[in-house]
Coordinates of C-alpha atoms in Angstrom, one line a residue:
M1 CA -6.2 70.7 63.8
D2 CA -4.5 70.6 66.7
I3 CA -5.1 73.1 69.5
A4 CA -1.1 73.9 68.8
T5 CA -1.7 75.2 65.7
H6 CA -5.7 76.6 66.3
P7 CA -5.2 80.4 65.4
A8 CA -6.8 81.0 68.7
S9 CA -3.9 79.7 70.6
L10 CA -1.6 82.2 69.1
Y11 CA 0.8 79.1 68.3
W12 CA 3.1 81.1 66.1
L13 CA 4.5 83.0 69.5
P14 CA 7.0 81.4 71.7
P15 CA 5.7 79.5 74.9
V16 CA 6.0 81.3 77.8
D17 CA 8.4 80.4 80.6
D18 CA 7.6 81.2 84.6
F19 CA 5.0 83.6 83.5
D20 CA 4.0 84.4 87.3
G21 CA 8.0 85.1 87.7
A22 CA 8.2 87.4 84.8
L23 CA 5.1 89.2 85.7
A24 CA 6.7 89.6 89.2
R25 CA 9.9 90.9 88.3
L26 CA 8.3 93.8 85.7
R27 CA 6.1 94.3 88.8
D28 CA 8.8 95.1 90.9
A29 CA 11.2 96.5 88.6
P30 CA 12.4 100.1 89.7
G31 CA 12.7 103.3 87.1
E32 CA 10.8 103.9 83.7
G33 CA 10.4 104.8 80.3
G34 CA 11.9 102.3 77.5
A35 CA 13.1 99.5 80.4
I36 CA 9.7 99.5 81.3
L37 CA 8.0 99.3 78.3
G38 CA 10.5 96.6 76.8
G39 CA 9.8 94.6 79.6
L40 CA 6.2 94.6 79.4
R41 CA 6.3 94.1 75.4
S42 CA 9.2 91.3 75.6
L43 CA 6.5 89.3 77.9
A44 CA 3.4 89.8 75.5
E45 CA 5.3 88.8 73.1
K46 CA 5.1 85.3 74.3
R47 CA 2.3 82.8 73.9
L48 CA -0.4 84.1 76.7
D49 CA -3.8 82.4 77.4
F50 CA -6.6 84.6 78.5
V51 CA -6.0 84.9 82.1
Q52 CA -2.6 85.3 81.3
T53 CA -3.4 88.2 78.9
R54 CA -5.8 89.7 81.7
R55 CA -2.7 89.7 84.3
L56 CA -0.5 91.3 81.7
D57 CA -2.9 93.9 80.7
R58 CA -3.7 94.9 84.6
L59 CA 0.0 95.6 84.9
V60 CA 0.7 97.6 81.8
E61 CA -2.5 99.8 83.4
K62 CA -0.5 99.9 86.7
L63 CA 2.6 101.0 85.0
T64 CA 1.1 103.4 82.7
D65 CA 2.4 106.4 84.4
R66 CA 6.2 105.2 83.6
L67 CA 5.7 104.3 80.2
P68 CA 7.7 106.6 77.8
T69 CA 5.4 109.1 76.3
E70 CA 7.2 109.2 73.0
A71 CA 6.1 105.6 72.6
P72 CA 3.2 105.3 69.9
H73 CA -0.1 105.4 71.2
L74 CA -3.4 105.3 70.1
K75 CA -7.2 105.7 71.7
L76 CA -9.7 103.1 70.8
A77 CA -13.4 103.7 71.2
V78 CA -15.4 100.5 70.9
I79 CA -19.2 100.3 70.2
G80 CA -21.0 97.5 70.3
S81 CA -24.6 95.5 70.1
S82 CA -22.9 92.9 72.6
T83 CA -20.8 92.4 75.5
V84 CA -17.3 93.5 74.6
D85 CA -15.3 94.4 77.7
H86 CA -13.4 90.7 77.8
L87 CA -11.7 91.6 74.6
V88 CA -10.4 94.6 75.6
P89 CA -7.3 92.7 77.5
G90 CA -6.1 91.0 74.4
I91 CA -6.8 94.3 72.0
R92 CA -4.1 95.9 74.8
V93 CA -1.9 93.0 74.9
G94 CA -1.8 92.9 70.9
A95 CA -1.1 96.4 70.7
L96 CA 1.6 96.2 73.3
R97 CA 3.4 93.2 71.3
R98 CA 3.6 95.3 68.2
G99 CA 5.0 98.6 70.4
L100 CA 1.4 100.5 70.2
V101 CA 0.4 101.6 73.8
A102 CA -3.7 101.6 73.4
E103 CA -5.8 103.2 75.4
V104 CA -9.7 101.6 75.2
L105 CA -12.9 102.9 75.9
V106 CA -15.8 100.5 76.0
C107 CA -19.0 102.6 75.2
P108 CA -22.3 101.4 77.2
Y109 CA -23.7 98.3 75.7
G110 CA -26.0 98.8 72.8
Q111 CA -25.7 102.4 72.7
W112 CA -23.6 102.5 69.4
R113 CA -26.0 104.3 67.3
Q114 CA -26.6 106.8 70.0
Q115 CA -22.9 107.2 70.8
V116 CA -22.3 107.9 67.3
L117 CA -25.3 110.4 66.9
D118 CA -24.9 112.1 70.1
P119 CA -22.3 115.2 69.9
G120 CA -21.9 115.4 73.3
S121 CA -21.7 111.6 73.9
E122 CA -19.1 109.6 76.1
L123 CA -17.6 108.7 72.8
Y124 CA -16.6 112.1 71.7
G125 CA -15.5 113.6 74.9
F126 CA -13.0 110.4 74.8
A127 CA -11.5 111.8 71.4
P128 CA -10.7 108.7 69.7
D129 CA -8.5 108.1 67.1
A130 CA -10.3 105.0 65.7
V131 CA -13.7 103.3 66.6
L132 CA -14.7 99.7 66.3
L133 CA -18.1 99.4 65.5
S134 CA -18.4 96.0 66.8
L135 CA -22.1 94.6 65.9
E136 CA -23.6 91.2 66.0
A137 CA -25.9 90.3 63.3
A138 CA -29.4 90.3 64.8
A139 CA -28.8 94.1 65.5
I140 CA -28.5 95.0 62.1
M141 CA -29.9 92.0 59.4
P142 CA -33.1 93.2 58.2
E143 CA -36.1 91.0 59.2
L144 CA -37.8 89.6 55.9
P145 CA -40.0 86.9 54.5
L146 CA -38.3 83.8 53.5
N147 CA -40.1 84.1 50.1
A148 CA -38.7 87.8 49.4
T149 CA -37.2 88.1 46.1
T150 CA -33.6 88.8 45.5
A151 CA -34.7 92.8 44.7
E152 CA -36.6 92.9 47.8
V153 CA -33.3 91.5 49.9
A154 CA -30.7 93.9 48.4
A155 CA -33.2 96.7 48.9
A156 CA -33.5 96.1 52.4
V157 CA -29.5 95.2 53.1
D158 CA -28.4 98.5 51.1
Q159 CA -30.9 100.4 53.6
V160 CA -28.6 99.0 56.4
V161 CA -25.0 99.7 54.6
N162 CA -25.9 103.4 53.9
D163 CA -26.8 103.4 57.5
L164 CA -23.7 102.3 58.7
A165 CA -21.7 104.5 56.1
E166 CA -23.5 107.5 57.8
L167 CA -22.4 106.5 60.9
W168 CA -18.6 105.9 59.5
A169 CA -19.0 109.4 58.0
T170 CA -20.5 111.1 61.4
L171 CA -17.1 109.5 63.1
R172 CA -15.0 110.7 60.3
D173 CA -16.4 114.3 60.5
R174 CA -16.7 114.9 64.3
A175 CA -14.3 113.0 65.8
H176 CA -11.6 112.9 62.9
A177 CA -11.6 109.0 63.6
V178 CA -10.8 105.7 61.7
A179 CA -14.0 104.0 61.6
I180 CA -13.2 99.6 61.7
Q181 CA -16.5 98.3 60.8
Q182 CA -16.5 94.6 62.3
T183 CA -18.4 92.1 59.9
P184 CA -21.7 90.8 61.7
W185 CA -21.4 88.2 63.9
S186 CA -23.8 85.9 65.3
G187 CA -25.3 82.2 65.7
E188 CA -28.3 83.6 65.0
T189 CA -28.0 82.4 61.2
T190 CA -28.3 78.8 61.3
P191 CA -28.9 77.1 58.1
L192 CA -32.7 76.4 57.3
Y193 CA -32.0 75.0 53.6
G194 CA -28.5 72.8 54.6
H195 CA -26.5 73.6 51.3
Y196 CA -29.5 75.1 49.2
E197 CA -29.2 77.8 51.7
R198 CA -27.6 80.4 49.4
L199 CA -29.9 79.9 46.6
V200 CA -32.5 80.9 48.4
P201 CA -32.2 84.9 48.4
A202 CA -33.6 85.7 52.2
S203 CA -32.7 82.5 53.8
P204 CA -30.7 83.6 57.2
G205 CA -27.2 82.4 55.2
A206 CA -27.9 84.1 52.0
V207 CA -28.9 87.5 53.6
A208 CA -25.4 87.2 56.1
D209 CA -23.6 86.7 52.9
C210 CA -25.3 89.7 50.9
L211 CA -24.8 92.0 54.3
D212 CA -20.8 90.9 54.2
R213 CA -20.4 91.4 50.9
R214 CA -22.0 95.1 50.7
I215 CA -20.6 96.4 53.9
A216 CA -17.3 95.2 52.2
E217 CA -17.8 97.2 49.1
M218 CA -19.1 100.3 50.8
A219 CA -15.8 100.0 53.4
A220 CA -13.9 99.8 50.1
E221 CA -15.9 102.8 48.7
K222 CA -15.9 105.0 51.6
G223 CA -12.6 104.6 53.4
A224 CA -13.4 102.4 56.3
L225 CA -11.5 99.6 57.5
L226 CA -13.0 96.3 57.9
L227 CA -12.6 93.6 60.9
D228 CA -13.2 90.8 59.0
L229 CA -13.9 88.1 61.9
R230 CA -16.2 86.1 59.7
A231 CA -13.6 85.5 57.1
A232 CA -11.3 84.2 60.0
A233 CA -13.6 82.2 61.8
A234 CA -14.4 80.4 58.6
D235 CA -10.8 80.0 57.6
I236 CA -10.4 78.1 61.2
G237 CA -13.3 76.1 60.2
N238 CA -11.4 75.6 57.3
R239 CA -8.3 74.2 58.9
Q240 CA -10.3 71.8 61.1
I241 CA -11.1 69.6 57.9
S242 CA -8.1 70.0 56.0
D243 CA -4.5 69.1 56.5
R244 CA -1.8 70.9 54.5
M245 CA 0.6 68.3 54.6
L246 CA -1.6 66.0 53.1
W247 CA -2.2 68.4 50.2
Y248 CA 1.1 68.8 49.4
H249 CA 2.0 65.4 49.7
A250 CA -1.3 63.8 48.3
K251 CA -3.4 66.3 46.9
Q252 CA -5.9 65.8 49.3
A253 CA -8.1 68.8 49.7
L254 CA -9.8 67.2 52.6
S255 CA -8.3 65.3 55.2
P256 CA -9.0 61.3 55.7
A257 CA -10.4 62.4 59.2
A258 CA -13.1 64.5 57.6
A259 CA -13.9 62.1 54.7
P260 CA -17.2 61.1 57.2
W261 CA -18.7 64.3 57.6
A262 CA -18.0 65.4 53.7
G263 CA -19.2 62.2 52.4
D264 CA -22.4 62.9 54.6
Q265 CA -22.6 66.2 53.0
V266 CA -23.1 64.8 49.8
A267 CA -25.0 62.3 50.7
R268 CA -27.6 64.9 52.0
I269 CA -27.9 66.4 48.5
L270 CA -28.1 63.0 46.8
A271 CA -31.0 62.0 49.2
A272 CA -32.9 65.5 48.8
I273 CA -32.7 64.9 45.0
R274 CA -34.6 61.4 45.5
G275 CA -36.9 62.9 48.0
L276 CA -36.0 61.3 51.0
S277 CA -35.3 64.8 52.9
K278 CA -37.5 64.9 56.1
K279 CA -40.5 66.9 56.0
V280 CA -42.1 66.6 59.1
L281 CA -40.3 68.0 63.0
V282 CA -41.9 66.6 65.9
L283 CA -41.3 68.1 69.4
D284 CA -41.3 67.2 73.0
L285 CA -42.4 70.6 75.2
D286 CA -40.9 70.7 78.8
N287 CA -37.3 71.2 78.3
T288 CA -37.0 71.2 74.8
L289 CA -39.4 74.1 73.8
W290 CA -38.8 75.7 77.3
G291 CA -37.1 75.4 80.5
G292 CA -38.7 73.7 83.2
V293 CA -42.1 71.3 83.5
I294 CA -45.2 73.3 82.8
G295 CA -47.3 70.7 85.1
D296 CA -44.9 71.3 87.8
D297 CA -43.7 74.7 87.5
G298 CA -46.9 76.6 86.2
L299 CA -47.2 78.9 83.3
D300 CA -45.1 81.5 85.5
G301 CA -42.1 79.1 86.3
I302 CA -41.1 78.1 83.1
V303 CA -37.9 79.4 81.7
L304 CA -38.3 81.4 78.7
G305 CA -37.7 84.9 76.9
Q306 CA -35.6 87.6 78.2
G307 CA -34.2 87.8 81.6
S308 CA -32.0 84.6 81.3
G309 CA -29.7 83.5 79.3
T310 CA -31.5 79.6 79.1
G311 CA -34.3 81.1 78.6
E312 CA -33.4 83.6 75.6
A313 CA -31.6 80.2 74.5
F314 CA -35.1 78.2 74.3
S315 CA -36.2 81.8 72.4
A316 CA -33.7 81.2 69.9
F317 CA -34.4 77.5 69.4
Q318 CA -38.4 78.4 69.1
R319 CA -37.2 81.0 66.3
Y320 CA -35.6 78.5 64.4
V321 CA -38.4 76.0 64.5
K322 CA -40.6 78.6 63.5
R323 CA -38.4 79.9 60.4
L324 CA -38.2 75.9 59.6
A325 CA -41.9 76.2 59.5
A326 CA -42.1 79.0 57.0
R327 CA -39.6 77.2 54.7
G328 CA -42.1 74.2 54.6
V329 CA -41.3 71.7 57.4
V330 CA -44.5 70.7 59.2
L331 CA -44.2 70.7 62.8
A332 CA -45.9 68.6 65.4
V333 CA -46.4 68.1 69.1
S334 CA -45.9 64.9 70.9
S335 CA -45.4 65.8 75.0
K336 CA -46.6 63.7 78.0
N337 CA -48.7 66.4 79.6
D338 CA -52.1 67.5 80.5
R339 CA -53.4 69.5 77.6
V340 CA -54.6 72.4 79.2
N341 CA -51.3 73.2 80.6
A342 CA -49.9 72.8 77.4
E343 CA -52.2 74.8 75.6
A344 CA -52.5 77.7 78.0
A345 CA -48.4 77.7 77.7
F346 CA -48.9 78.5 73.9
A347 CA -51.9 80.8 74.2
Q348 CA -50.9 82.9 77.5
H349 CA -47.0 83.0 78.1
P350 CA -45.9 86.5 76.8
E351 CA -42.5 85.1 75.5
M352 CA -44.0 82.4 73.6
I353 CA -42.9 82.6 69.8
L354 CA -44.1 79.5 68.5
R355 CA -48.5 79.4 68.8
Q356 CA -50.7 76.0 68.5
D357 CA -51.9 76.9 65.0
D358 CA -48.4 76.5 63.7
F359 CA -49.1 73.0 64.4
A360 CA -50.6 70.7 62.3
A361 CA -51.0 68.0 64.9
F362 CA -51.1 68.1 68.3
E363 CA -50.3 65.0 70.8
I364 CA -51.1 66.0 74.2
G365 CA -51.4 62.8 76.8
W366 CA -50.0 60.3 78.9
G367 CA -49.4 57.2 76.2
D368 CA -46.1 56.4 75.2
K369 CA -44.9 58.5 72.3
P370 CA -44.2 56.1 69.4
A371 CA -48.0 55.4 69.8
A372 CA -48.3 59.2 69.3
V373 CA -46.3 59.8 66.9
R374 CA -47.7 56.9 64.4
R375 CA -51.2 58.8 65.3
I376 CA -49.6 62.1 63.9
A377 CA -48.3 60.3 61.1
E378 CA -51.6 58.7 60.2
Q379 CA -53.3 62.1 60.4
L380 CA -51.0 64.0 58.1
E381 CA -51.0 60.8 55.9
L382 CA -47.3 60.7 55.7
G383 CA -44.8 58.2 56.2
L384 CA -42.9 57.7 59.1
D385 CA -39.5 57.9 57.8
S386 CA -40.3 61.4 56.6
F387 CA -40.6 62.4 60.3
V388 CA -37.3 63.6 63.0
F389 CA -38.4 63.2 66.9
V390 CA -36.6 65.7 68.9
D391 CA -37.0 65.3 72.8
D392 CA -34.3 66.1 75.5
N393 CA -35.2 62.8 77.7
P394 CA -32.8 60.3 76.5
V395 CA -35.2 57.3 77.6
E396 CA -37.7 58.8 75.2
R397 CA -35.6 58.8 72.4
D398 CA -34.1 55.6 72.9
L399 CA -37.7 54.0 73.1
M400 CA -38.9 56.1 69.9
R401 CA -35.6 54.2 68.3
R402 CA -36.6 50.9 69.1
T403 CA -40.1 51.1 68.6
L404 CA -40.1 53.0 65.2
P405 CA -36.7 52.6 63.6
Q406 CA -38.0 54.9 60.7
V407 CA -37.7 58.0 62.9
A408 CA -34.5 60.0 63.0
V409 CA -34.0 60.9 66.3
P410 CA -30.9 63.5 67.0
E411 CA -29.0 62.9 70.3
L412 CA -29.8 66.4 71.0
P413 CA -27.2 68.1 73.4
E414 CA -28.0 69.3 76.9
A415 CA -27.7 72.9 76.5
P416 CA -30.8 74.7 74.6
E417 CA -28.0 77.2 73.4
L418 CA -27.2 74.1 71.3
F419 CA -30.3 72.7 69.6
P420 CA -30.7 74.6 66.4
A421 CA -26.7 73.8 65.3
C422 CA -27.9 70.4 66.5
I423 CA -31.1 70.0 63.8
A424 CA -29.0 72.0 60.8
D425 CA -25.9 70.0 61.4
A426 CA -27.5 67.0 61.0
G427 CA -28.9 68.0 57.7
Y428 CA -32.4 66.4 57.9
F429 CA -34.3 68.8 55.7
E430 CA -31.9 69.3 53.2
A431 CA -33.7 71.1 50.0
I432 CA -33.0 71.3 46.4
A433 CA -35.5 73.5 45.8
F434 CA -38.0 76.4 47.6
T435 CA -41.5 77.3 46.3
A436 CA -44.6 79.3 47.1
E437 CA -46.3 75.6 47.9
D438 CA -43.2 75.1 49.9
S439 CA -43.7 78.2 52.5
A440 CA -47.3 77.7 52.5
R441 CA -47.1 73.8 53.5
N442 CA -47.1 73.9 57.1
A443 CA -50.5 76.2 57.1
Q444 CA -51.8 73.7 54.7
Y445 CA -51.5 70.8 57.0
V446 CA -52.7 72.8 60.1
A447 CA -55.6 73.6 57.7
N448 CA -55.9 70.0 57.4
R449 CA -56.0 69.5 61.1
A450 CA -59.7 71.7 61.0
R451 CA -60.7 69.5 58.3
H452 CA -60.1 66.2 60.3
E453 CA -62.1 67.9 63.2
L454 CA -65.0 68.7 60.7
R455 CA -64.5 65.4 59.6
A456 CA -64.9 63.6 62.7
T457 CA -67.8 65.6 63.8
A458 CA -69.6 64.9 60.8
T459 CA -72.2 62.1 60.6
D460 CA -72.7 62.1 56.7
M461 CA -69.6 61.8 54.3
N462 CA -71.3 63.4 51.3
A463 CA -72.3 66.1 53.8
F464 CA -69.2 66.7 54.9
L465 CA -67.5 66.5 51.0
E466 CA -70.0 69.1 50.2
T467 CA -69.0 71.3 53.2
L468 CA -65.6 71.3 52.0
E469 CA -66.5 73.5 49.0
T470 CA -63.4 71.9 47.1
T471 CA -62.5 73.6 43.8
L472 CA -59.9 71.4 41.5
T473 CA -58.1 73.4 39.0
V474 CA -56.5 71.1 36.3
G475 CA -54.1 72.7 33.5
P476 CA -51.0 71.5 31.2
F477 CA -48.0 72.1 33.1
Q478 CA -46.7 75.8 33.3
P479 CA -43.1 77.4 33.3
T480 CA -43.6 78.6 36.8
D481 CA -44.4 75.3 38.0
V482 CA -41.6 73.0 37.3
T483 CA -39.5 73.2 40.2
R484 CA -42.7 72.3 42.3
I485 CA -43.9 69.5 39.7
T486 CA -40.3 68.2 40.1
Q487 CA -40.2 68.3 43.7
L488 CA -43.7 66.1 43.8
I489 CA -42.1 63.8 41.0
N490 CA -39.1 62.6 43.1
K491 CA -41.2 63.1 46.6
T492 CA -44.0 61.6 46.2
N493 CA -44.0 57.9 47.5
Q494 CA -47.6 56.6 48.3
F495 CA -50.0 57.7 46.1
N496 CA -47.5 57.1 43.0
L497 CA -48.5 54.6 40.4
T498 CA -45.2 54.1 38.6
T499 CA -42.5 56.2 41.3
R500 CA -40.9 57.2 38.0
R501 CA -38.6 59.7 39.1
Y502 CA -37.4 62.7 36.6
T503 CA -35.2 65.7 36.8
E504 CA -36.2 69.3 36.2
A505 CA -34.8 69.1 32.4
E506 CA -36.9 66.4 32.0
V507 CA -39.8 67.8 33.0
R508 CA -39.0 70.5 30.9
A509 CA -39.0 68.2 28.1
F510 CA -41.9 66.6 28.3
M511 CA -43.8 70.3 28.4
Q512 CA -42.1 71.0 24.4
D513 CA -43.0 66.9 23.5
P514 CA -46.3 68.0 21.1
R515 CA -47.3 64.0 21.7
T516 CA -46.9 64.2 25.4
L517 CA -49.6 65.6 27.6
T518 CA -49.3 66.6 30.9
F519 CA -51.9 68.0 33.8
A520 CA -51.1 69.4 37.0
A521 CA -53.9 69.9 39.7
R522 CA -54.4 72.4 42.1
V523 CA -57.2 71.7 45.0
S524 CA -58.6 74.7 47.0
D525 CA -61.5 74.8 49.5
R526 CA -62.9 76.7 52.4
F527 CA -60.3 76.2 54.8
G528 CA -57.6 77.6 52.3
D529 CA -55.3 76.5 49.3
N530 CA -53.6 73.1 49.0
G531 CA -51.5 73.9 46.1
L532 CA -50.4 71.7 43.4
T533 CA -51.2 68.8 45.0
S534 CA -51.4 66.1 41.5
V535 CA -49.3 65.4 38.5
V536 CA -50.2 63.3 35.8
I537 CA -48.0 62.6 32.7
C538 CA -49.5 60.5 29.3
R539 CA -47.2 59.5 26.7
P540 CA -47.8 57.7 23.1
S541 CA -48.2 53.9 24.4
K542 CA -45.3 51.7 23.2
E543 CA -47.6 48.7 23.6
G544 CA -50.1 47.1 22.0
S545 CA -51.7 48.5 18.7
G546 CA -53.6 51.7 17.8
P547 CA -53.2 55.2 19.0
D548 CA -53.0 54.2 22.6
M549 CA -51.7 56.4 25.4
E550 CA -50.2 55.4 28.6
I551 CA -50.3 57.1 32.0
D552 CA -46.6 57.2 32.7
T553 CA -46.9 58.9 36.2
W554 CA -49.7 59.9 38.4
L555 CA -49.1 61.0 41.7
M556 CA -51.2 62.9 44.4
S557 CA -50.2 64.1 47.4
C558 CA -51.4 62.3 50.5
R559 CA -53.3 65.7 51.9
V560 CA -56.1 65.3 49.4
L561 CA -56.8 61.6 49.5
G562 CA -60.1 60.7 50.5
R563 CA -62.2 63.6 48.4
G564 CA -62.7 62.0 45.0
V565 CA -60.0 63.8 43.3
E566 CA -58.8 61.1 41.9
D567 CA -61.9 60.7 39.9
A568 CA -61.7 63.7 38.9
M569 CA -58.6 63.8 37.5
L570 CA -59.2 60.9 35.7
S571 CA -62.4 62.2 34.0
V572 CA -60.1 65.1 32.9
V573 CA -57.6 63.2 31.6
A574 CA -59.7 60.7 29.8
A575 CA -61.4 63.8 27.6
R576 CA -58.2 65.5 27.1
V577 CA -56.4 62.0 25.8
R578 CA -59.6 61.2 23.4
E579 CA -59.4 64.7 22.2
A580 CA -56.1 63.9 21.4
G581 CA -57.4 60.8 19.2
A582 CA -56.3 58.1 21.5
E583 CA -58.8 55.4 21.5
R584 CA -57.6 53.5 25.0
L585 CA -55.9 55.3 28.0
L586 CA -53.3 52.2 29.5
G587 CA -52.0 52.3 33.0
R588 CA -49.6 50.5 35.2
Y589 CA -49.3 49.9 38.8
R590 CA -45.5 49.3 39.6
P591 CA -45.6 48.0 43.5
T592 CA -42.7 49.4 46.0
A593 CA -42.8 49.3 49.6
K594 CA -44.8 52.4 50.1
N595 CA -47.5 52.6 47.0
G596 CA -49.8 49.6 48.4
M597 CA -52.8 52.4 48.9
V598 CA -52.9 52.6 44.9
R599 CA -53.0 48.9 44.2
E600 CA -56.4 48.9 43.6
L601 CA -56.3 52.2 41.8
F602 CA -57.0 51.1 38.4
P603 CA -59.8 48.8 38.6
R604 CA -62.0 50.7 41.0
L605 CA -62.0 53.5 38.4
G606 CA -63.1 51.1 35.9
F607 CA -59.9 50.1 34.0
E608 CA -59.7 46.4 32.8
P609 CA -57.0 44.1 33.5
R610 CA -54.5 43.4 31.1
T611 CA -50.9 41.8 32.1
R612 CA -49.4 41.0 35.1
N613 CA -45.9 40.0 35.9
P614 CA -45.6 37.3 38.5
E615 CA -41.9 38.4 39.7
S616 CA -42.1 42.2 39.9
G617 CA -46.0 42.2 40.7
E618 CA -46.3 44.7 38.1
T619 CA -49.9 45.0 36.4
S620 CA -50.9 46.7 33.5
W621 CA -54.7 48.1 32.7
I622 CA -56.7 49.3 30.1
L623 CA -59.4 52.0 29.8
P624 CA -61.4 52.1 26.2
L625 CA -62.3 55.9 25.5
A626 CA -65.2 55.1 23.1
H627 CA -67.2 56.4 25.9
A628 CA -66.6 58.9 28.7
A629 CA -65.0 58.1 31.4
N630 CA -67.1 58.6 35.0
P631 CA -67.9 61.7 35.6
A632 CA -66.1 63.9 38.6
P633 CA -67.9 63.6 41.8
R634 CA -70.6 66.0 42.4
H635 CA -69.1 67.7 45.7
L636 CA -66.1 68.8 43.3
N637 CA -66.0 71.6 41.4
V638 CA -63.3 71.2 38.3
V639 CA -61.9 74.1 36.0
H640 CA -60.2 72.7 33.0
M641 CA -57.4 74.8 32.1
R642 CA -56.4 74.7 28.6

C-alpha cells in the first residue's frame, strides 16, 4: 500500500497548498461568526499531517470566542489507561471538518475507573455529552494460565465486560452521556503459537479476540458505541498485502509482493506438521534480556522495569519469553559473563521477570558461544536444528551462523521494543497442538538439569539410577493422549527406529484396529513427571510365516535416555505381544540422518539379525518369543496398565 493511499494519511482529502499562508490569513482575519468557522473548516478539509493538525487546532482554540454559538457543539471526555493527549488535536480538527465544534477534556492518566465512579470527579464537573473509554488491553485483559479451559476464559472475560457495562450505565445515569468504548489496543498480545494461536483458548490472541467479541455484543445490548480501532488497524494491514486492482483484473486476493510472506506462513505450518518447528530458545543476557552490561554497570545499573521506556521494553520481552516457556519452548542461556554476576541479576534484581530456574541450561563463561550452544544441545539431548539463538551482538550472530548453520539466528532489531515481534514474526515456534506435556516441557528440562548435576556428582551409575526412584507406566493409547502421541510421532527424530510419520486420524485408526497393539509410556522420578515419553506400535507382520508381530514404530524422548527405559519397554511389549499369540517379534531399523543413536538397539536388546538392504542400509531383526524377554532393570518400577 502506497503512503498516498494509506488511511492514516487521510488520502481522500485534497492536499493543502500554502498551509502557512492559509493559517496566517485565518489568524489575521477580522470579524467573527460563520465566516471564521467557514475558513477554519475549509482548512480542516485539507490533507493535514500531525504537525499541521496541531497548529490548526491551536488556532481553533485561540479563536473559540469568535466562533458562532449556534454552530453544533459537543463536549467529549476522554478517559484512558495510556497517554492520549496527542490524539486530541486530531479529534477536534476531525470534528471541525464535519462542521462540529468539539470541546475535549482529557482526564488524568490511568484514573479511568475512579473518574467514572466518583460523583465529584473532574469528569462529571465537565458535564460531557460523550465519554470515550480508551483502554489498552493490558489494563483490562484477564491474566490466565495458558492451559485454562474455554469455560474459564469465557468466565474471566465476562467478568471484565460486565464491569465495563456497569461503567457505561453509571456514565449514562450520572452524566447522561453516551459511552464510546474503544476496542482494547496493545502490543502485548504478540502471538505465542503462530497460526495455532486462536485454537488455544487462553493464548493472548484468543483472549483478545474473545474480549473484542464480547465487548461488541455487550455494547449492542447496552446501547454503548464502539470505536473499533483493532478492526480498523487490521484493515490497514489487509491493504498492505492485497491489491484491489489485481483482484478485479487477475482475481489475486494477495498481491505478488506479499507472496513470499504468504508462502512462508504456509510453510511454517507444513514444517510444524512434520515436527520441524524449533524447540529451544537460547538467549544472551546483556542488552538482550536487560539493558546494559551487568559486569560493568552492576546490579543497580542495568536497565530493566519501570522507570524508563527502555526498561519496560526489556521487561515486556522477558514476559514474552516466559510465556513461550509456559507453552513448551525450552529456555537456555549463553552469555559471556562472570557467573556470579549473571546469577546475581536473576536472584536479586527486583524487576527481573525470568528466574534462573526458568532455564534448562545456563552456559555462562568467556568461551565462544557456538561451543556453548553445542554443550547445551548435548545436555538437552536435542539436535542443533531445533535451536534459535537470540543475541543483540551482530558479531556473535554472524559467528553462530558461520559455525553452526543448523541454528536459526534472527536478525534482532536494535530496539528492545521490537524483540517479541521479531521472534513471533519469524514463526520459529509454530504449533499445531498444545497439550499438558507442552505446558510442562520447560519445567521437565529444568528438572533434567538437576538430574545431570546429580549424575555428575555420583561415583556409581547404578547407585545414581537407584537414587532417581524412576517409575515407568505403560498402557495402550488413550483418547486423551492422541494429540501428544501424534506430536511425538511427528517430532521425534533421534530415538526413532523407523521414523514413520502418522496423522492424528491414523493414530486413532490404530487404536480401533484389534490387530494392532499400541503402547504409550510415561516416566516419573523424584525430580518430577517427564510426561508421555515413549510410543510403540506393533502390527501383524507382512513378512515371513507364522503369527509374527512387527514393531512398526518405536520412539522415545531423549530426555529419558540412559536409564534403561528402552529395556523395560521391550519387556512389556514382548510380554503383551506373546499374550496376543505371536511367536516372534520383528524389528526394523530405517537409518536417517538423525537416528544413528539407535542403530545397534535391536542387537543390544537380544534381537537376531535377519536382513540388510545394502542400498538403504535398512536392517531387520527378530526376537523369538518362546522365552520371556529380558526383565526390566531393577532400578525401574514398571507399571503395566491394561
